[in-house]
Tab-separated table of C-alpha atoms in Angstrom:
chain	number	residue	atom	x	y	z
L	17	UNK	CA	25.134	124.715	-74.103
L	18	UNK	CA	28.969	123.687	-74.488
L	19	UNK	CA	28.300	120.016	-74.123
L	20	UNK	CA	28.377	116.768	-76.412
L	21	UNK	CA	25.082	117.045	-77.867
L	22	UNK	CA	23.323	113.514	-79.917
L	23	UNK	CA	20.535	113.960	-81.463
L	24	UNK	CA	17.369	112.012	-81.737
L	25	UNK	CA	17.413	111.245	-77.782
L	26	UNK	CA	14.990	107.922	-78.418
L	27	UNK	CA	14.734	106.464	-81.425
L	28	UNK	CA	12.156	103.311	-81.861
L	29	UNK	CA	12.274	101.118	-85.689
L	30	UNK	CA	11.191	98.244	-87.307
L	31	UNK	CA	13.492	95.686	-87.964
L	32	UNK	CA	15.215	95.395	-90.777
L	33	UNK	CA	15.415	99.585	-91.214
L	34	UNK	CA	18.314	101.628	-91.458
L	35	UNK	CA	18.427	104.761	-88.591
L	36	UNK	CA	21.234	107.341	-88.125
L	37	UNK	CA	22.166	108.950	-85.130
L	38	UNK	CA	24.047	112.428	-84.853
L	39	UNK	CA	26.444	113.894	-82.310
L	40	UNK	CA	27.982	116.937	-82.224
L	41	UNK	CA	30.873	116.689	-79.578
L	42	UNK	CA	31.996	119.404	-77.886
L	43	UNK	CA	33.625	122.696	-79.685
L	44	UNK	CA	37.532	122.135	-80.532
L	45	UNK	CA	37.516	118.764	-78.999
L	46	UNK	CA	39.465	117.112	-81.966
L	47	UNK	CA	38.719	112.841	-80.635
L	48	UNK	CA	35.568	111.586	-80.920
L	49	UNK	CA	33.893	108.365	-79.260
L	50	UNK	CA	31.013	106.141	-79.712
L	51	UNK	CA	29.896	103.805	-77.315
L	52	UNK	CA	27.176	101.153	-76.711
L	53	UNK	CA	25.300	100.360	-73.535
L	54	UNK	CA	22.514	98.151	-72.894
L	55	UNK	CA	21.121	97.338	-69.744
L	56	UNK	CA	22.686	96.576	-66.538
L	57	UNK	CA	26.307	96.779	-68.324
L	58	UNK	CA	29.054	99.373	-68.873
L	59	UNK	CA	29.477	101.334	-72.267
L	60	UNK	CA	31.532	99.337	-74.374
L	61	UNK	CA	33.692	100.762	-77.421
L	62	UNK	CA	32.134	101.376	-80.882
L	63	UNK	CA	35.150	103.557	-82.822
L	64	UNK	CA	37.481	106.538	-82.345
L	65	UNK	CA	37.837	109.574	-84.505
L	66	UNK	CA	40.653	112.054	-84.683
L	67	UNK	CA	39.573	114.923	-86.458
L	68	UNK	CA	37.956	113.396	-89.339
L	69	UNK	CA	40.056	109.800	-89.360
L	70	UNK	CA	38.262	107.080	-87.867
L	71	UNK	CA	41.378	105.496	-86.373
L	72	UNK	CA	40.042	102.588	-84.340
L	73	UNK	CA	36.806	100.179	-84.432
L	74	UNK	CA	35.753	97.619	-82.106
L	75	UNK	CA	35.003	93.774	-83.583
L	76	UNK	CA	31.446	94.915	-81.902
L	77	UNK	CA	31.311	97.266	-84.502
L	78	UNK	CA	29.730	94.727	-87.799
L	79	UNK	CA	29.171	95.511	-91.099
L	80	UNK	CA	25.844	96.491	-90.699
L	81	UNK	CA	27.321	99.599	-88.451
L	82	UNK	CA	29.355	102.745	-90.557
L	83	UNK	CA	30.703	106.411	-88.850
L	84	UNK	CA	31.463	108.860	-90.060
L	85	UNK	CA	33.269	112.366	-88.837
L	86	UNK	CA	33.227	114.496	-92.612
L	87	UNK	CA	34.901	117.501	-91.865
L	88	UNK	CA	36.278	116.483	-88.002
L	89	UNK	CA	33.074	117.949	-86.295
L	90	UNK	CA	30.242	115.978	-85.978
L	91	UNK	CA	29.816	112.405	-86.268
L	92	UNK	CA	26.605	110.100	-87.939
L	93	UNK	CA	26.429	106.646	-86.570
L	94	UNK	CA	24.546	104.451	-89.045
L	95	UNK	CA	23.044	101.245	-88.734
L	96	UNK	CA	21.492	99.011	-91.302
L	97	UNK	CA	19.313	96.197	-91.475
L	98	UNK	CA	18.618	96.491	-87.921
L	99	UNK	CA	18.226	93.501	-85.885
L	100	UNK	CA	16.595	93.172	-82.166
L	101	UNK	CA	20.211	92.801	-80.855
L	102	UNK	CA	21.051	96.232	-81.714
L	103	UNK	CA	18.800	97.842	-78.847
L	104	UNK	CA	20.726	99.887	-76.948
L	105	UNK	CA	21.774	102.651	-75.912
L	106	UNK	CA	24.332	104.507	-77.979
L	107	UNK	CA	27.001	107.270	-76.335
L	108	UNK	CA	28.626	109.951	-77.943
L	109	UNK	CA	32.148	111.106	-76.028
L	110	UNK	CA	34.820	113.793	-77.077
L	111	UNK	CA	37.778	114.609	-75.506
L	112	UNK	CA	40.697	117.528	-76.208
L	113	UNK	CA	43.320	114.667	-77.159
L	114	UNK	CA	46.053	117.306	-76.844
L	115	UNK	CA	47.146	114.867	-73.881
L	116	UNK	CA	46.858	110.791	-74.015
L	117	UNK	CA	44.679	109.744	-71.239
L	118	UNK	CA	42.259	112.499	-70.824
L	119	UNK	CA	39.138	112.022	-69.562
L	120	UNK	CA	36.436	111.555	-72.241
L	121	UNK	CA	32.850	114.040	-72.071
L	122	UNK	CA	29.396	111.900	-72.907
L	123	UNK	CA	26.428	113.570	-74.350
L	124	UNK	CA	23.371	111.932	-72.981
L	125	UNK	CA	22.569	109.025	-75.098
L	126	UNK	CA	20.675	107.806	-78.122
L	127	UNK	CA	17.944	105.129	-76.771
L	128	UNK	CA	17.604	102.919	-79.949
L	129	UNK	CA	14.681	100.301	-79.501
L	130	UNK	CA	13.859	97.710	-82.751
L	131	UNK	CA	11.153	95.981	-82.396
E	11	UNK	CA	38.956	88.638	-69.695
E	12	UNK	CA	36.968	91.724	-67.783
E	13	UNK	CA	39.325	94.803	-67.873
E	14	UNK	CA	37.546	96.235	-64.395
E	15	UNK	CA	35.340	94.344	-62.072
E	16	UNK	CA	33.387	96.189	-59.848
E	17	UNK	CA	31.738	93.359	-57.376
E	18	UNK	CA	29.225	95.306	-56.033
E	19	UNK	CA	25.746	95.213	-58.008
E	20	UNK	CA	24.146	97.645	-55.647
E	21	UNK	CA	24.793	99.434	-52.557
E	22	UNK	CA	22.341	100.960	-50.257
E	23	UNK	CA	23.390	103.427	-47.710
E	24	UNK	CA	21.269	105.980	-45.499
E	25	UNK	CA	21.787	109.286	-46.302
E	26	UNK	CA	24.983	110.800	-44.399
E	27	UNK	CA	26.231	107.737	-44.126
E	28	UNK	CA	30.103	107.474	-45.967
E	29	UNK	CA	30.172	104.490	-48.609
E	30	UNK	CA	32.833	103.258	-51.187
E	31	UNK	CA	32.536	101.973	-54.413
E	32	UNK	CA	34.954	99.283	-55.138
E	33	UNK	CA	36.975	98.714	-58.343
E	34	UNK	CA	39.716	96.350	-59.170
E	35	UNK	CA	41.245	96.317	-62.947
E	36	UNK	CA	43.715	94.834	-64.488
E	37	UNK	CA	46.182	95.715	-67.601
E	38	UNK	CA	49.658	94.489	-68.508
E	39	UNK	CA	50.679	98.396	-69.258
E	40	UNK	CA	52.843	100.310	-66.889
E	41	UNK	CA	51.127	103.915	-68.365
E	42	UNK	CA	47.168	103.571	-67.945
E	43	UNK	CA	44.725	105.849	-66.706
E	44	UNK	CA	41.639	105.258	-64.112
E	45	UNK	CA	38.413	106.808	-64.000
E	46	UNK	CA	35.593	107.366	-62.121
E	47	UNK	CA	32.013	108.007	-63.989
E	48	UNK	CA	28.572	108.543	-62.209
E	49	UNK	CA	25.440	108.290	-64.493
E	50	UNK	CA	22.083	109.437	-62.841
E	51	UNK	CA	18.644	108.235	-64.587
E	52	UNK	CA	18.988	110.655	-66.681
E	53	UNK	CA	21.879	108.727	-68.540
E	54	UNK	CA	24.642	111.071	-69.076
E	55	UNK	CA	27.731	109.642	-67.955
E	56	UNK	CA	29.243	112.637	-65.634
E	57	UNK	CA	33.155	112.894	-65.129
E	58	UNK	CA	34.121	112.722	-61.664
E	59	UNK	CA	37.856	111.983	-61.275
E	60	UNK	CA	41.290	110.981	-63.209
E	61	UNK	CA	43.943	108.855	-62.004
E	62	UNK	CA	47.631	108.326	-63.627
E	63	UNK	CA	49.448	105.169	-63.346
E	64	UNK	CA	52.644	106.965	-61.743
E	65	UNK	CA	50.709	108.961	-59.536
E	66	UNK	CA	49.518	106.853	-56.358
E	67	UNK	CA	48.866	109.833	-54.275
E	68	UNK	CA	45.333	109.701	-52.618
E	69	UNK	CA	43.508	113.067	-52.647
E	70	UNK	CA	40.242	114.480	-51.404
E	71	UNK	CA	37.845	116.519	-53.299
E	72	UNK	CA	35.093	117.857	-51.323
E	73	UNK	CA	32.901	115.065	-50.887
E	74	UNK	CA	34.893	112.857	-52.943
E	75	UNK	CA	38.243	110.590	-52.080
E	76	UNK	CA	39.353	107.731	-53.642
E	77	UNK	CA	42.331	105.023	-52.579
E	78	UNK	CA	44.466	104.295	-56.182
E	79	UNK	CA	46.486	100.958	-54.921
E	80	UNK	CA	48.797	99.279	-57.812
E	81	UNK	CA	49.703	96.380	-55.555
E	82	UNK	CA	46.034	95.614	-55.439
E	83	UNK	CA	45.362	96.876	-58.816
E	84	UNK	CA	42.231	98.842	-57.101
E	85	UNK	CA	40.843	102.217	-57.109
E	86	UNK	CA	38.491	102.636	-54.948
E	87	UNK	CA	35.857	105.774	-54.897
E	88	UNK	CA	34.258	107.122	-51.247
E	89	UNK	CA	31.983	109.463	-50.588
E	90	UNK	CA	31.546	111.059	-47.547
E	91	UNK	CA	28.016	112.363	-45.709
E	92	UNK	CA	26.295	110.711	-48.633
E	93	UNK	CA	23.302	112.505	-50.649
E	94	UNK	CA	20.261	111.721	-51.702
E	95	UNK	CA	21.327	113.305	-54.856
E	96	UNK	CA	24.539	110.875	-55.122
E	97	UNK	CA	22.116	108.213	-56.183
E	98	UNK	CA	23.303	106.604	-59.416
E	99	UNK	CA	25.312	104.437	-61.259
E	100	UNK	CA	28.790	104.655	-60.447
E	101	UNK	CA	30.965	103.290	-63.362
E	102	UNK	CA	35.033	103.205	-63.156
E	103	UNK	CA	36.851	102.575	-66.365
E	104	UNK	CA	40.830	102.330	-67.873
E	105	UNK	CA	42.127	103.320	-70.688
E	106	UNK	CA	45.785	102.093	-71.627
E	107	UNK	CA	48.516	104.395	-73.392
E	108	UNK	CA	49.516	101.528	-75.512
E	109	UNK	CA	46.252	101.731	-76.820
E	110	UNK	CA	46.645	106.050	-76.835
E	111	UNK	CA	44.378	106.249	-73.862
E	112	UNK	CA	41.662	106.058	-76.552
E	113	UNK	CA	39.714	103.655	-75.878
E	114	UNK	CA	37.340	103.376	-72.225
E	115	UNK	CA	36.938	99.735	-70.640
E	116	UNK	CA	34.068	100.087	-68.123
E	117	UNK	CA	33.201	98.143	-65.331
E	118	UNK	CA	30.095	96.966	-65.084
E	119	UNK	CA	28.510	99.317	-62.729
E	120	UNK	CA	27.464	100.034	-59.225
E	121	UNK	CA	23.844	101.105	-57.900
E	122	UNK	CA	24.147	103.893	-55.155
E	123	UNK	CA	20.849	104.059	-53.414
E	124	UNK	CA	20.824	107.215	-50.164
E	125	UNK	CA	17.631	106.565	-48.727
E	126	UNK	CA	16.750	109.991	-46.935
């Protein structure tokens, strides 16, 4: 399988824990995206990697929310202390980048529920 | 300030029948990109189609057309001799070059229902 791959597909946690989500983007695809969805809306920007340089993060993105990209393959998404609000669903894209405006390639989704 | 609007919540169509997906978005760059995104239950957002800002020209793929108007800022998405199987969330999205086309604004989302 040659696609973005994240990895656990549901995730359920008490509040107040930390979780981590993993997602291996596609092979040679040097940008890397994560984005959140909850329900009835669109995805909506997290952070960008290139290669291993996280080079953009959304004011969604708190304090409470790290990435990481260690050696420009895969990425961890962490979240701490988590709260109810963070209940989502959370999307892993990569793209070539070798061209600006390329279309971006999701893996299917970390469900995170906190109850 | 929304990026894309897509108006309609949900559409329901019988199967065969041709149906577009509306999407109007809106950007002070002159380079941005437009993109069409269909997400079945089981969540993966699929790639359909690309647009280019300096490329109006309307094409068809197989099922598939879509109507890129600047003037309007709309790109709309039509398929033809719908499928059951073309049930989904449709999503369009932009990205801006002054941004490095890196990050996605979404619209909100449409509901394709083909009742056999």
């Amino acid at each position: 399988d040659t696609g973005v791959s994240q990895n656990p597909r549901h995730k359920i946690t008490k509040r107040g824990q930390n979780v981590t989500f993993r997602c291996d983007p596609i092979s040679e695809h040097n940008r890397l995206y994560w984005y959140r969805q909850t329900l009835g809306q669109g995805p909506e920007f997290l952070t960008y990697f290139q290669n291993e340089a996280q080079l953009e993060k959304s004011r969604l993105l708190s304090d409470r929310f790290s990435a990481e990209r260690p050696k420009g393959s895969f990425s961890t998404l962490e979240i701490q202390r988590t709260e109810q609000g963070d209940s989502a669903m959370y999307l892993c894209a990569s793209s070539p980048g070798s061209i600006v405006g390329t279309e971006a390639f999701f893996g299917q989704g970390t469900r995170l529920t906190v109850v | 300030a929304q990026k894309v609007t897509q108006a309609q919540t949900e559409i329901s169509v019988v199967e065969k029948e041709d149906v577009t997906l509306d999407c109007v978005y809106e950007t002070r760059d002159t380079t941005y990109y437009l993109f069409w995104y269909k997400q079945p239950p089981s969540g993966e957002l699929v790639f359909l189609i690309r647009r280019n800002s300096f490329d109006e020209q309307n094409e068809i793929s197989g099922r598939y057309s879509w109507n890129f108007q600047k003037s309007t800022s709309s790109f709309n998405f039509t398929i033809t001799a719908s499928q059951v199987v073309d049930s989904a969330v449709y999503f369009c999205a932009l990205s801006e070059a002054s941004l490095g086309g890196n990050q996605f604004y979404f619209g909100t989302g449409t509901s394709l229902t083909v009742i056999p």
